[in-house]
């Protein structure tokens, strides 16, 4: 994009990396919880919700970039920061990559 500063490009790249790590965290955390959640929902329902949770950070990032392309930079970064707070991969944080 013309007129985009180096700081804005680097900030967007760092946030893109955070969102990618969030997607991986949701996937790993969800796979770790799969054995424990099978008594609550069927396998098909769990797999569907697992993939939706893993894709949510990617969809949020893409949607924010698409919808704020004509807005001020601060609007874009407020929405990206809100996504960083809202989409924390709690299963990965609570159980971790190793599991219990």
XYZ file of N, CA and C in Angstrom:
300
model
N 0.851 -1.178 0.000
C 0.000 0.000 0.000
C 0.887 1.228 0.000
N 0.539 2.196 -0.801
C 1.349 3.403 -0.864
C 1.127 4.234 0.390
N 2.181 4.833 0.880
C 2.087 5.662 2.069
C 2.177 4.898 3.372
N 2.353 3.605 3.335
C 2.465 2.816 4.551
C 3.895 2.902 5.065
N 4.039 3.241 6.334
C 5.370 3.401 6.905
C 5.969 2.052 7.270
N 7.279 2.072 7.497
C 7.963 0.847 7.908
C 7.450 0.348 9.251
N 7.170 1.262 10.163
C 6.669 0.874 11.485
C 5.311 0.181 11.351
N 4.469 0.705 10.478
C 3.155 0.093 10.282
C 3.291 -1.299 9.673
N 4.181 -1.451 8.712
C 4.377 -2.764 8.099
C 4.941 -3.775 9.087
N 5.900 -3.351 9.883
C 6.483 -4.255 10.881
C 5.454 -4.609 11.947
N 4.670 -3.615 12.385
C 3.634 -3.882 13.388
C 2.589 -4.855 12.861
N 2.187 -4.669 11.621
C 1.220 -5.585 11.025
C 1.808 -6.992 10.900
N 3.067 -7.080 10.536
C 3.724 -8.381 10.433
C 3.831 -9.081 11.775
N 4.169 -8.329 12.815
C 4.253 -8.918 14.160
C 2.880 -9.407 14.601
N 1.858 -8.599 14.370
C 0.506 -9.017 14.750
C 0.042 -10.213 13.923
N 0.435 -10.273 12.655
C 0.109 -11.445 11.846
C 0.760 -12.694 12.436
N 1.987 -12.568 12.912
C 2.655 -13.688 13.569
C 1.950 -14.112 14.842
N 1.473 -13.141 15.613
C 0.723 -13.456 16.837
C -0.547 -14.222 16.494
N -1.256 -13.765 15.477
C -2.482 -14.454 15.067
C -2.191 -15.853 14.544
N -1.091 -16.027 13.841
C -0.720 -17.365 13.378
C -0.401 -18.278 14.560
N 0.312 -17.754 15.544
C 0.585 -18.542 16.748
C -0.695 -18.864 17.509
N -1.632 -17.931 17.527
C -2.923 -18.203 18.158
C -3.647 -19.343 17.450
N -3.635 -19.337 16.124
C -4.298 -20.410 15.378
C -3.659 -21.760 15.690
N -2.340 -21.781 15.753
C -1.639 -23.022 16.097
C -1.941 -23.419 17.531
N -2.009 -22.449 18.429
C -2.341 -22.726 19.828
C -3.734 -23.307 19.991
N -4.709 -22.766 19.245
C -6.061 -23.320 19.300
C -6.084 -24.748 18.775
N -5.330 -25.005 17.729
C -5.311 -26.349 17.160
C -4.667 -27.349 18.121
N -3.510 -27.003 18.655
C -2.821 -27.912 19.590
C -3.632 -28.097 20.865
N -4.121 -26.990 21.426
C -4.922 -27.088 22.650
C -6.201 -27.876 22.446
N -6.847 -27.667 21.305
C -8.070 -28.411 21.018
C -7.821 -29.889 20.819
N -6.721 -30.226 20.165
C -6.387 -31.639 19.998
C -6.054 -32.293 21.331
N -5.452 -31.534 22.239
C -5.155 -32.075 23.574
C -6.416 -32.325 24.380
N -7.444 -31.517 24.165
C -8.697 -31.666 24.912
C -9.641 -32.687 24.294
N -9.327 -33.174 23.121
C -10.251 -34.025 22.378
C -10.689 -35.255 23.165
N -9.785 -35.921 23.809
C -10.135 -37.122 24.571
C -11.019 -36.827 25.758
N -10.870 -35.657 26.347
C -11.669 -35.299 27.519
C -13.048 -34.794 27.156
N -13.207 -34.258 25.964
C -14.485 -33.656 25.576
C -15.407 -34.628 24.857
N -14.974 -35.831 24.594
C -15.778 -36.763 23.808
C -17.065 -37.180 24.514
N -17.105 -37.106 25.819
C -18.337 -37.469 26.505
C -19.361 -36.340 26.475
N -18.949 -35.143 26.061
C -19.865 -34.009 25.991
C -20.508 -33.848 24.617
N -19.728 -34.009 23.567
C -20.234 -33.811 22.205
C -19.743 -34.951 21.317
N -20.401 -35.104 20.172
C -19.982 -36.144 19.240
C -18.687 -35.731 18.550
N -18.050 -36.686 17.919
C -16.771 -36.446 17.258
C -16.896 -35.419 16.133
N -17.975 -35.497 15.369
C -18.168 -34.565 14.252
C -18.340 -33.143 14.768
N -19.115 -32.981 15.820
C -19.314 -31.641 16.388
C -18.006 -31.092 16.949
N -17.239 -31.942 17.600
C -15.984 -31.476 18.178
C -15.000 -31.079 17.076
N -14.895 -31.882 16.039
C -13.976 -31.564 14.946
C -14.369 -30.257 14.266
N -15.663 -30.052 14.056
C -16.121 -28.805 13.450
C -15.786 -27.594 14.290
N -16.049 -27.693 15.585
C -15.755 -26.558 16.459
C -14.254 -26.355 16.630
N -13.488 -27.427 16.581
C -12.034 -27.308 16.674
C -11.478 -26.518 15.484
N -11.930 -26.854 14.291
C -11.429 -26.147 13.110
C -11.937 -24.717 13.043
N -13.155 -24.467 13.501
C -13.642 -23.088 13.560
C -12.820 -22.269 14.550
N -12.485 -22.859 15.689
C -11.667 -22.152 16.674
C -10.266 -21.891 16.142
N -9.707 -22.847 15.425
C -8.355 -22.671 14.879
C -8.341 -21.643 13.754
N -9.422 -21.532 13.005
C -9.481 -20.566 11.909
C -9.911 -19.168 12.352
N -10.470 -19.041 13.548
C -10.971 -17.753 14.016
C -9.905 -16.653 14.013
N -8.677 -16.888 14.506
C -7.680 -15.811 14.451
C -7.324 -15.391 13.024
N -7.246 -16.346 12.125
C -6.910 -16.038 10.728
C -8.041 -15.231 10.092
N -9.273 -15.635 10.352
C -10.429 -14.919 9.806
C -10.510 -13.516 10.388
N -10.267 -13.369 11.690
C -10.299 -12.046 12.333
C -9.260 -11.128 11.689
N -8.037 -11.624 11.542
C -6.965 -10.810 10.962
C -7.326 -10.385 9.539
N -7.764 -11.308 8.725
C -8.123 -10.983 7.350
C -9.301 -10.025 7.265
N -10.286 -10.225 8.116
C -11.452 -9.349 8.121
C -11.080 -7.935 8.534
N -10.239 -7.807 9.555
C -9.815 -6.477 9.991
C -9.023 -5.781 8.885
N -8.110 -6.489 8.251
C -7.351 -5.871 7.169
C -8.259 -5.453 6.017
N -9.236 -6.284 5.685
C -10.128 -5.984 4.573
C -11.068 -4.822 4.890
N -11.660 -4.831 6.085
C -12.662 -3.813 6.412
C -12.055 -2.470 6.786
N -10.793 -2.446 7.204
C -10.176 -1.172 7.610
C -9.174 -0.664 6.582
N -9.237 -1.127 5.363
C -8.251 -0.724 4.366
C -8.357 0.753 4.004
N -9.525 1.362 4.192
C -9.697 2.778 3.899
C -9.803 3.614 5.173
N -9.583 3.009 6.320
C -9.676 3.706 7.607
C -8.307 4.190 8.045
N -8.291 4.913 9.130
C -7.029 5.345 9.722
C -6.283 4.145 10.284
N -4.984 4.291 10.404
C -4.166 3.190 10.917
C -4.535 2.842 12.350
N -4.872 3.848 13.158
C -5.167 3.566 14.556
C -6.423 2.705 14.692
N -7.376 2.859 13.779
C -8.592 2.036 13.819
C -8.229 0.577 13.567
N -7.379 0.345 12.578
C -6.932 -1.015 12.269
C -6.237 -1.642 13.470
N -5.359 -0.897 14.119
C -4.598 -1.465 15.230
C -5.435 -1.642 16.489
N -6.462 -0.834 16.652
C -7.378 -1.053 17.783
C -8.124 -2.373 17.592
N -8.604 -2.626 16.367
C -9.305 -3.877 16.098
C -8.376 -5.075 16.170
N -7.157 -4.921 15.696
C -6.196 -6.028 15.796
C -5.839 -6.304 17.254
N -5.688 -5.251 18.056
C -5.395 -5.431 19.484
C -6.581 -6.084 20.193
N -7.802 -5.709 19.808
C -8.986 -6.344 20.406
C -9.005 -7.831 20.095
N -8.622 -8.210 18.893
C -8.568 -9.621 18.536
C -7.514 -10.379 19.318
N -6.379 -9.719 19.577
C -5.328 -10.357 20.376
C -5.841 -10.659 21.777
N -6.659 -9.778 22.320
C -7.202 -9.989 23.665
C -8.323 -11.031 23.645
N -9.188 -10.971 22.639
C -10.373 -11.842 22.611
C -10.102 -13.272 22.173
N -9.086 -13.478 21.363
C -8.875 -14.792 20.755
C -7.743 -15.594 21.395
N -7.441 -15.314 22.636
C -6.382 -16.044 23.334
C -6.718 -17.540 23.341
N -5.784 -18.395 22.954
C -6.065 -19.845 22.916
C -6.035 -20.465 24.316
N -7.158 -20.366 25.025
C -7.218 -20.827 26.406
C -6.926 -22.313 26.587
N -7.361 -23.199 25.709
C -7.011 -24.618 25.927
C -5.504 -24.843 25.953
N -4.771 -24.156 25.099
C -3.318 -24.307 25.073
C -2.690 -23.703 26.322
N -3.202 -22.570 26.765
C -2.641 -21.916 27.952
C -2.926 -22.745 29.204
N -4.129 -23.281 29.315
C -4.496 -24.020 30.526
C -3.858 -25.408 30.585
N -3.754 -26.088 29.468
C -3.219 -27.455 29.462
C -1.812 -27.494 28.929
N -1.509 -26.664 27.956
C -0.169 -26.645 27.371
C -0.027 -27.673 26.262
N 1.163 -27.747 25.722
C 1.424 -28.672 24.625
C 1.613 -30.087 25.123
N 1.944 -30.256 26.394
C 2.231 -31.579 26.933
C 0.965 -32.265 27.419
N 0.060 -31.527 28.021
C -1.163 -32.124 28.547
C -0.954 -32.641 29.953
N -2.061 -33.072 30.551
C -2.006 -33.585 31.929
C -2.169 -35.071 31.994
